[in-house]
PDB file of C-alpha atoms and ligand atoms in Angstrom:
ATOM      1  CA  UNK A 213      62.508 -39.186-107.174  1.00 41.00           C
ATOM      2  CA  UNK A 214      65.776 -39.022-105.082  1.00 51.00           C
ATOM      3  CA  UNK A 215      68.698 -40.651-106.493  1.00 64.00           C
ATOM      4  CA  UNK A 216      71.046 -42.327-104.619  1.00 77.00           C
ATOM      5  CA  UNK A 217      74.262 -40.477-103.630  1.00 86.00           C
ATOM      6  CA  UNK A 218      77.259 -42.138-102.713  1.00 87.00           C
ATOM      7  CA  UNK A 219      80.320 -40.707-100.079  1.00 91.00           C
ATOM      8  CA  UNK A 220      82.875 -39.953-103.056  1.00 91.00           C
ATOM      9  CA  UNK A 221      80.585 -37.265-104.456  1.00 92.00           C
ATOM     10  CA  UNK A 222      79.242 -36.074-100.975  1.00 95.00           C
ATOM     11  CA  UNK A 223      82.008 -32.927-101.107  1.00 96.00           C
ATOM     12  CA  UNK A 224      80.863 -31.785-104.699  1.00 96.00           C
ATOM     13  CA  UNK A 225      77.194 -32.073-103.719  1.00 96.00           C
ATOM     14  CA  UNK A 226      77.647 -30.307-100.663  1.00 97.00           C
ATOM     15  CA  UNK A 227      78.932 -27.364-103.194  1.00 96.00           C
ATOM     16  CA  UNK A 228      76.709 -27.359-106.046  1.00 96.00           C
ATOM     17  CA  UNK A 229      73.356 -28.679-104.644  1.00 97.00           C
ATOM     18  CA  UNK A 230      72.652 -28.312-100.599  1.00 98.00           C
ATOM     19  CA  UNK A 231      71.059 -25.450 -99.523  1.00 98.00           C
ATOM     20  CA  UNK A 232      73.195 -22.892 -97.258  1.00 98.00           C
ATOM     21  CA  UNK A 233      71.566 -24.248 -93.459  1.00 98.00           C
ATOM     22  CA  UNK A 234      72.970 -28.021 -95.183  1.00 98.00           C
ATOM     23  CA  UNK A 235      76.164 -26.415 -96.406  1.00 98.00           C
ATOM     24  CA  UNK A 236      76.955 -24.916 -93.135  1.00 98.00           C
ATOM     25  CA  UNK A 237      76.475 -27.854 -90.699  1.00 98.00           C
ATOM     26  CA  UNK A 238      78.256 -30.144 -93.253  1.00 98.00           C
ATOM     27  CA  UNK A 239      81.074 -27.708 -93.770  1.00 98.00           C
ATOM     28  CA  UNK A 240      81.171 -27.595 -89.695  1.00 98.00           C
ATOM     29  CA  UNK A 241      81.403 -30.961 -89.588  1.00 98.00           C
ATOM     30  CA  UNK A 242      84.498 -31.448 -91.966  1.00 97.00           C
ATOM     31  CA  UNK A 243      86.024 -28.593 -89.462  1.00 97.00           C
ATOM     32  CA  UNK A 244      85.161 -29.927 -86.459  1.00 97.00           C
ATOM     33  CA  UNK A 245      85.066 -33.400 -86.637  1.00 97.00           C
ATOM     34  CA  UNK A 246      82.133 -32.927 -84.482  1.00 97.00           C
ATOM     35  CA  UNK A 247      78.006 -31.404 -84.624  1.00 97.00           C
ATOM     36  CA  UNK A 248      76.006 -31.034 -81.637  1.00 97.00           C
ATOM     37  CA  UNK A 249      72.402 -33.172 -81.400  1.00 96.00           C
ATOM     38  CA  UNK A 250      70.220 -30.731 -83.719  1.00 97.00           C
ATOM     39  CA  UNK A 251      72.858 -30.471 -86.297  1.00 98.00           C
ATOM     40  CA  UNK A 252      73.324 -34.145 -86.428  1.00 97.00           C
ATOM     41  CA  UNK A 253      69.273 -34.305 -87.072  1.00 96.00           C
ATOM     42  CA  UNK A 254      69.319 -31.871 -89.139  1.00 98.00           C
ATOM     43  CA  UNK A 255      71.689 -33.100 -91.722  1.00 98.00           C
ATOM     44  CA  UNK A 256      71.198 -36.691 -91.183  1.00 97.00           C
ATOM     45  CA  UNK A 257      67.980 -36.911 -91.937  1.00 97.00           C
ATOM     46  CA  UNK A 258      68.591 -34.262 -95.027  1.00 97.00           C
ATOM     47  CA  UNK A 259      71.482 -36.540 -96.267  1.00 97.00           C
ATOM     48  CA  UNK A 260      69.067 -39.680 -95.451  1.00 95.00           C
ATOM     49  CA  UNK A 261      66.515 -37.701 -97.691  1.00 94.00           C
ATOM     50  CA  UNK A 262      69.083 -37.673-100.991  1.00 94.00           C
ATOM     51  CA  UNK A 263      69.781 -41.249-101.205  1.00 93.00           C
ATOM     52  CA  UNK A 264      72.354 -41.995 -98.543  1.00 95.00           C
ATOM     53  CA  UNK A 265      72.470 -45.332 -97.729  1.00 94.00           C
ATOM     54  CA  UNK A 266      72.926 -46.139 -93.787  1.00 94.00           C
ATOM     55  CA  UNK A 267      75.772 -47.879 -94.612  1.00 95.00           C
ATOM     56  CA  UNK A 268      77.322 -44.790 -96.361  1.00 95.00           C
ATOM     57  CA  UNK A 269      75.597 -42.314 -93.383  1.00 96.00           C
ATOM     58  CA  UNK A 270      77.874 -44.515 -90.873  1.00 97.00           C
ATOM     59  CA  UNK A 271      80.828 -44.153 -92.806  1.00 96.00           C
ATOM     60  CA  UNK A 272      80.484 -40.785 -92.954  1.00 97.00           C
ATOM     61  CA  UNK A 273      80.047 -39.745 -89.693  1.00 97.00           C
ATOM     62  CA  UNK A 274      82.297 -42.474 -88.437  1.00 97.00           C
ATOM     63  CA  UNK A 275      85.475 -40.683 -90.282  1.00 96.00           C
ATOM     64  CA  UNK A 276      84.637 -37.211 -88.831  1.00 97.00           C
ATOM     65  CA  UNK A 277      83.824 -38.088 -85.356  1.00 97.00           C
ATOM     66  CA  UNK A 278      86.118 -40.903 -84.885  1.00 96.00           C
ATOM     67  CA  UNK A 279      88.898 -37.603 -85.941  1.00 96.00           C
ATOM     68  CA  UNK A 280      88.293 -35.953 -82.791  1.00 95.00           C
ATOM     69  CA  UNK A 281      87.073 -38.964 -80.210  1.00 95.00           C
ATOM     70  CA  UNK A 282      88.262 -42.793 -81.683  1.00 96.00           C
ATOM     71  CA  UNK A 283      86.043 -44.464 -83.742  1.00 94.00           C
ATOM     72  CA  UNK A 284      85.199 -46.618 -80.771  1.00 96.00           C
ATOM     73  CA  UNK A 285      83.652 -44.015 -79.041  1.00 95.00           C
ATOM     74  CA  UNK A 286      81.620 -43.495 -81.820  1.00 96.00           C
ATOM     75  CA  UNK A 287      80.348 -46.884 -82.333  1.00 95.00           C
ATOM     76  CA  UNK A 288      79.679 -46.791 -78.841  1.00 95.00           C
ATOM     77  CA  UNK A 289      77.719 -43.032 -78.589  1.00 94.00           C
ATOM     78  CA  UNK A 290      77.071 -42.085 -81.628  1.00 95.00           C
ATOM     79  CA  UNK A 291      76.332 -44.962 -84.475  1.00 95.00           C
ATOM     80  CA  UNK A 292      73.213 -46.314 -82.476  1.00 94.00           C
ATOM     81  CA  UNK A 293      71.798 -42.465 -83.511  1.00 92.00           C
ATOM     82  CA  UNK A 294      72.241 -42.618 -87.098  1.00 94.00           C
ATOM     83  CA  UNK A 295      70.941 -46.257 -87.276  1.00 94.00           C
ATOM     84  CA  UNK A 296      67.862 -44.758 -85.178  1.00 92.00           C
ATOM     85  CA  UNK A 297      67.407 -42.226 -87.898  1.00 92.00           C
ATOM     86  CA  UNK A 298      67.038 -44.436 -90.631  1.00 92.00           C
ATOM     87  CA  UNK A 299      64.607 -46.461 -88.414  1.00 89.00           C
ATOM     88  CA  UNK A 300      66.954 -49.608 -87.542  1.00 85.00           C
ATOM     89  CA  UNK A 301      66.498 -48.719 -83.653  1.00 80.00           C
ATOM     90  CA  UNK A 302      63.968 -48.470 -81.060  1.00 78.00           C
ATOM     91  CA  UNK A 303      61.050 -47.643 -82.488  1.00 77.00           C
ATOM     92  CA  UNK A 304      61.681 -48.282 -85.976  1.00 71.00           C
ATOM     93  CA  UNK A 305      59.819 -45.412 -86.994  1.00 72.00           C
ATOM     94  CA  UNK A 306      61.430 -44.023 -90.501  1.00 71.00           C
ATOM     95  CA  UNK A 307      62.208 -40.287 -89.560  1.00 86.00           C
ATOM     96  CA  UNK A 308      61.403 -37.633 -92.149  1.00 93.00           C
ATOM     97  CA  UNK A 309      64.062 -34.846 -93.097  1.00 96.00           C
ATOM     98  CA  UNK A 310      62.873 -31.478 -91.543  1.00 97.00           C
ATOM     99  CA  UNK A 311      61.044 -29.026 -93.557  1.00 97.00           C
ATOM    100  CA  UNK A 312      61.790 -25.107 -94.055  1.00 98.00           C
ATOM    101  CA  UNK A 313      59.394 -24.423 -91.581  1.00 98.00           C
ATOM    102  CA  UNK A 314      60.646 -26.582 -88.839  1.00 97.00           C
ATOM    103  CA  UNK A 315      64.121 -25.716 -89.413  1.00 98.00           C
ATOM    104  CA  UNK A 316      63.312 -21.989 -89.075  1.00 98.00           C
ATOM    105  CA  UNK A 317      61.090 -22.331 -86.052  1.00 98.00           C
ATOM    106  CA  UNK A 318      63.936 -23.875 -84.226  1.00 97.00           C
ATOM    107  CA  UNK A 319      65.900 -21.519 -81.407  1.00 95.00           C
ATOM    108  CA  UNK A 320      69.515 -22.815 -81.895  1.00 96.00           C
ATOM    109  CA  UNK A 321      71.927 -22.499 -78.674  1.00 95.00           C
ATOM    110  CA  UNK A 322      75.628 -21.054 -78.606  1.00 92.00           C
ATOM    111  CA  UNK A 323      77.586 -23.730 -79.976  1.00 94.00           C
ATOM    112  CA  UNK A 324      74.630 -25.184 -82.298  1.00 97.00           C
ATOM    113  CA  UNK A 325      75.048 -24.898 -85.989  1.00 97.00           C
ATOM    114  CA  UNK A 326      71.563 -26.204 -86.988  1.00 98.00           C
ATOM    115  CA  UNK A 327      68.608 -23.790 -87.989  1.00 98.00           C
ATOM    116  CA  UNK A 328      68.119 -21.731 -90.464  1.00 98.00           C
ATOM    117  CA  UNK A 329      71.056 -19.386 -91.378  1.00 98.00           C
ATOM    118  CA  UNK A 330      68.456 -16.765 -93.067  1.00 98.00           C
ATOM    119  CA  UNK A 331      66.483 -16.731 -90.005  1.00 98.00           C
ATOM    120  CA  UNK A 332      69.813 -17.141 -87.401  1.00 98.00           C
ATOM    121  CA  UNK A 333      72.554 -15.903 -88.720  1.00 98.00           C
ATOM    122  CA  UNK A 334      74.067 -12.370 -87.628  1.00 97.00           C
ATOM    123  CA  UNK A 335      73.769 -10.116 -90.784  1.00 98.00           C
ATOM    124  CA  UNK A 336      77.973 -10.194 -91.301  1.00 98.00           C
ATOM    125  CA  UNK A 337      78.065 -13.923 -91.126  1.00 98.00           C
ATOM    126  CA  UNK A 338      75.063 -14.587 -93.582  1.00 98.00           C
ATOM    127  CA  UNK A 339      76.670 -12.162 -96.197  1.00 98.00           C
ATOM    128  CA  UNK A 340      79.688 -13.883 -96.120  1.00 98.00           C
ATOM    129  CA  UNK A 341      78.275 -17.218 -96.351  1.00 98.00           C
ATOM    130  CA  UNK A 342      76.313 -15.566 -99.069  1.00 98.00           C
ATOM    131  CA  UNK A 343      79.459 -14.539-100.917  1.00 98.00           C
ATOM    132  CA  UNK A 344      81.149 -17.773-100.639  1.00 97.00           C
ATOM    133  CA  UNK A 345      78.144 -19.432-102.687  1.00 97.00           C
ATOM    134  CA  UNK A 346      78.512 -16.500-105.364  1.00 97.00           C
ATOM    135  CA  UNK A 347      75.960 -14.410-104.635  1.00 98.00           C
ATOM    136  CA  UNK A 348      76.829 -10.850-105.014  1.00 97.00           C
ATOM    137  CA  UNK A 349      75.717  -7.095-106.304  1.00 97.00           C
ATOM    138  CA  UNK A 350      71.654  -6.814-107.104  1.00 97.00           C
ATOM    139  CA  UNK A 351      71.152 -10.367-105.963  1.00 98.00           C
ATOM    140  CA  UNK A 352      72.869  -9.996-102.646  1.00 98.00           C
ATOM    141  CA  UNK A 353      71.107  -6.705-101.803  1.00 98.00           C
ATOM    142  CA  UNK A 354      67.406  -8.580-102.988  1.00 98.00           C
ATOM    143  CA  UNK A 355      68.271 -11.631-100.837  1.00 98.00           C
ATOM    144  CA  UNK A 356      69.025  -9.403 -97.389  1.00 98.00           C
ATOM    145  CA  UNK A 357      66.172  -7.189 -97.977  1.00 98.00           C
ATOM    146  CA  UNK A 358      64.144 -10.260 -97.965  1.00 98.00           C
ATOM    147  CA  UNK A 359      65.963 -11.470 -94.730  1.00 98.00           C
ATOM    148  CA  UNK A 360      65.151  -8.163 -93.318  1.00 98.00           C
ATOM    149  CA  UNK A 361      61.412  -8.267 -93.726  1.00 98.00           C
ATOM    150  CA  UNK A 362      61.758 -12.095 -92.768  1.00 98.00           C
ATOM    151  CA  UNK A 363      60.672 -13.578 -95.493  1.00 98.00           C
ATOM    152  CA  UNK A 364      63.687 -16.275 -95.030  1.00 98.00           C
ATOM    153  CA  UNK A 365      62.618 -19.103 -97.800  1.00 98.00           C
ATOM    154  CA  UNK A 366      61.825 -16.402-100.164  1.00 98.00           C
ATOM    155  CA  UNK A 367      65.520 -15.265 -99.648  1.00 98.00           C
ATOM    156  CA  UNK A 368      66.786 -19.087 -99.947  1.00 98.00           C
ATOM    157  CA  UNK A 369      64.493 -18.749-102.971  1.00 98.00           C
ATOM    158  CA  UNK A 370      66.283 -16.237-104.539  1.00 98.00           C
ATOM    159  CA  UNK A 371      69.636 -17.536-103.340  1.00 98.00           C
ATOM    160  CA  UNK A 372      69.090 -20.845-105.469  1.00 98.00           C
ATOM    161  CA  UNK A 373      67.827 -18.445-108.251  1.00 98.00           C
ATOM    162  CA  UNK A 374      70.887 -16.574-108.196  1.00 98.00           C
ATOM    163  CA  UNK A 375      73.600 -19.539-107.719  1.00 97.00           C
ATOM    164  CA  UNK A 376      71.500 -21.485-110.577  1.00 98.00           C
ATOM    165  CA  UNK A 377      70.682 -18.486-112.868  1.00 97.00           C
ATOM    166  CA  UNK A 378      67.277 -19.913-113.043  1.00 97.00           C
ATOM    167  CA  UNK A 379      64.214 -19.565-112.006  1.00 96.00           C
ATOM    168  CA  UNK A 380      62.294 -21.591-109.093  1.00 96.00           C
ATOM    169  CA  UNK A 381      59.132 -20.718-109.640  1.00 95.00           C
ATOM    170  CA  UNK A 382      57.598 -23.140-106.900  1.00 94.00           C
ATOM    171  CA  UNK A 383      59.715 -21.575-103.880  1.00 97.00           C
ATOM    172  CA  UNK A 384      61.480 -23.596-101.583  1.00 98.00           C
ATOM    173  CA  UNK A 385      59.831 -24.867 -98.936  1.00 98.00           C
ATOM    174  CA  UNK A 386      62.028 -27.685 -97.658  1.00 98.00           C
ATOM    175  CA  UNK A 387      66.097 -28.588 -98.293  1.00 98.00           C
ATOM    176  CA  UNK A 388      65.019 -31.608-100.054  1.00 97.00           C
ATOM    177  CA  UNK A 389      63.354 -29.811-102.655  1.00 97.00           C
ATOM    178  CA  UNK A 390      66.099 -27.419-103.168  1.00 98.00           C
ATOM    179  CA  UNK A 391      68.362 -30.319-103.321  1.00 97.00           C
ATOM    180  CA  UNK A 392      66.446 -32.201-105.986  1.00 96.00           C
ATOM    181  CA  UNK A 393      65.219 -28.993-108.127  1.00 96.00           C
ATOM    182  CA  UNK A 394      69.450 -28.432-108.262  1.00 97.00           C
ATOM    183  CA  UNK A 395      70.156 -31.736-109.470  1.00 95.00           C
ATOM    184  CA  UNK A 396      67.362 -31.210-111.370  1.00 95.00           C
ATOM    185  CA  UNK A 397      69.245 -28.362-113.241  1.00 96.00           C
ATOM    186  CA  UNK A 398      73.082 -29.575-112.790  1.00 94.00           C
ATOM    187  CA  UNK A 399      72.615 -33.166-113.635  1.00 87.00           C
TER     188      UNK A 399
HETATM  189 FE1  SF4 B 232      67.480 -24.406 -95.372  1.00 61.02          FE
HETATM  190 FE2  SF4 B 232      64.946 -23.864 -95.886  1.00 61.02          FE
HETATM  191 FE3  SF4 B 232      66.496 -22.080 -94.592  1.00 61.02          FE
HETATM  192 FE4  SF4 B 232      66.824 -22.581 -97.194  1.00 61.02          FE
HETATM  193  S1  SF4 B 232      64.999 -21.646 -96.210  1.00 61.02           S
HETATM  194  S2  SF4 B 232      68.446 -22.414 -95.658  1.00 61.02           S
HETATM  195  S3  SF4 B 232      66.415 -24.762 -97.299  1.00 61.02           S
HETATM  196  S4  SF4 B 232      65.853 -24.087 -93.847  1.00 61.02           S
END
């Protein structure tokens, strides 16, 4: 039921449709220039999930990384990875994006942006990620007291709930869905 997305749009999607643990590593990555090994899983395999093309996933990470290291060194470290996402290497096997529950079991190291920000994000930061997606007032204040009592994809939840104004009655239970149940809404 995914569509297929394409690189021009990738920076509107990012902002209307991934879920905040997507958002951040993809807005670390346009920083950067540069994700560590579970970030690079992480939202590879997400942006595999909505329709990238491998052609499109090399492009992409071939214009960020090659920023900071030559796009030699990246065809040289780092393209073999992406093509082994999507199955083309070693053992072919077709990787599946990570659910909620994986994402959130994860124990992310200094330096690592993957993981769940609900779940591993000081209390400051998430608020002010929060903020920057439009969540504010009763909505912010439902969304950390949810945090607090860990309920973490009850709080992405009711982050999509507030950003959408509509109800997701299903819960989210992996960035895919939240993805598609946006477009679902936006489109
Ligand atoms: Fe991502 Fe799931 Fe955490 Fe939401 S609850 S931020 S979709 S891992």
């Amino acid at each position: 039921e995914f569509t297929n997305i394409s690189l021009k749009d990738i920076d509107q999607l990012a902002n209307s449709s991934f879920p905040l643990c997507m958002r951040h590593l993809f807005n670390k990555l346009r920083d950067d220039h540069h994700l560590k090994h579970g970030g690079r899983m992480q939202l590879g395999l997400f942006l595999k999930g909505v329709g990238l093309k491998l052609e499109d996933a090399l492009a992409f990470w071939r214009a960020e990384f090659s920023q900071k290291i030559g796009s030699e060194r990246f065809d040289k470290e780092y393209a073999y990875a992406v093509r082994h996402n999507y199955g083309k290497e070693g053992k072919r096997t077709d990787y599946t994006p990570y659910s909620c529950q994986k994402i959130i079991s994860v124990n992310p190291s200094v330096g690592d942006h993957h993981g769940c920000p609900y779940r591993h994000f000081s209390e400051e930061n998430l608020r002010a990620a929060l903020a920057k997606m439009g969540v504010a007032g009763h909505a912010m204040d439902d969304v950390m007291d949810k945090v607090k009592n860990r309920h973490y994809q009850v709080a992405c939840t009711m982050t999509f709930e507030a950003v959408h104004a509509a109800s997701c009655d299903a819960g989210i239970n992996h960035p895919n869905q939240y993805f598609a149940q946006s477009r679902k809404l936006l489109e």
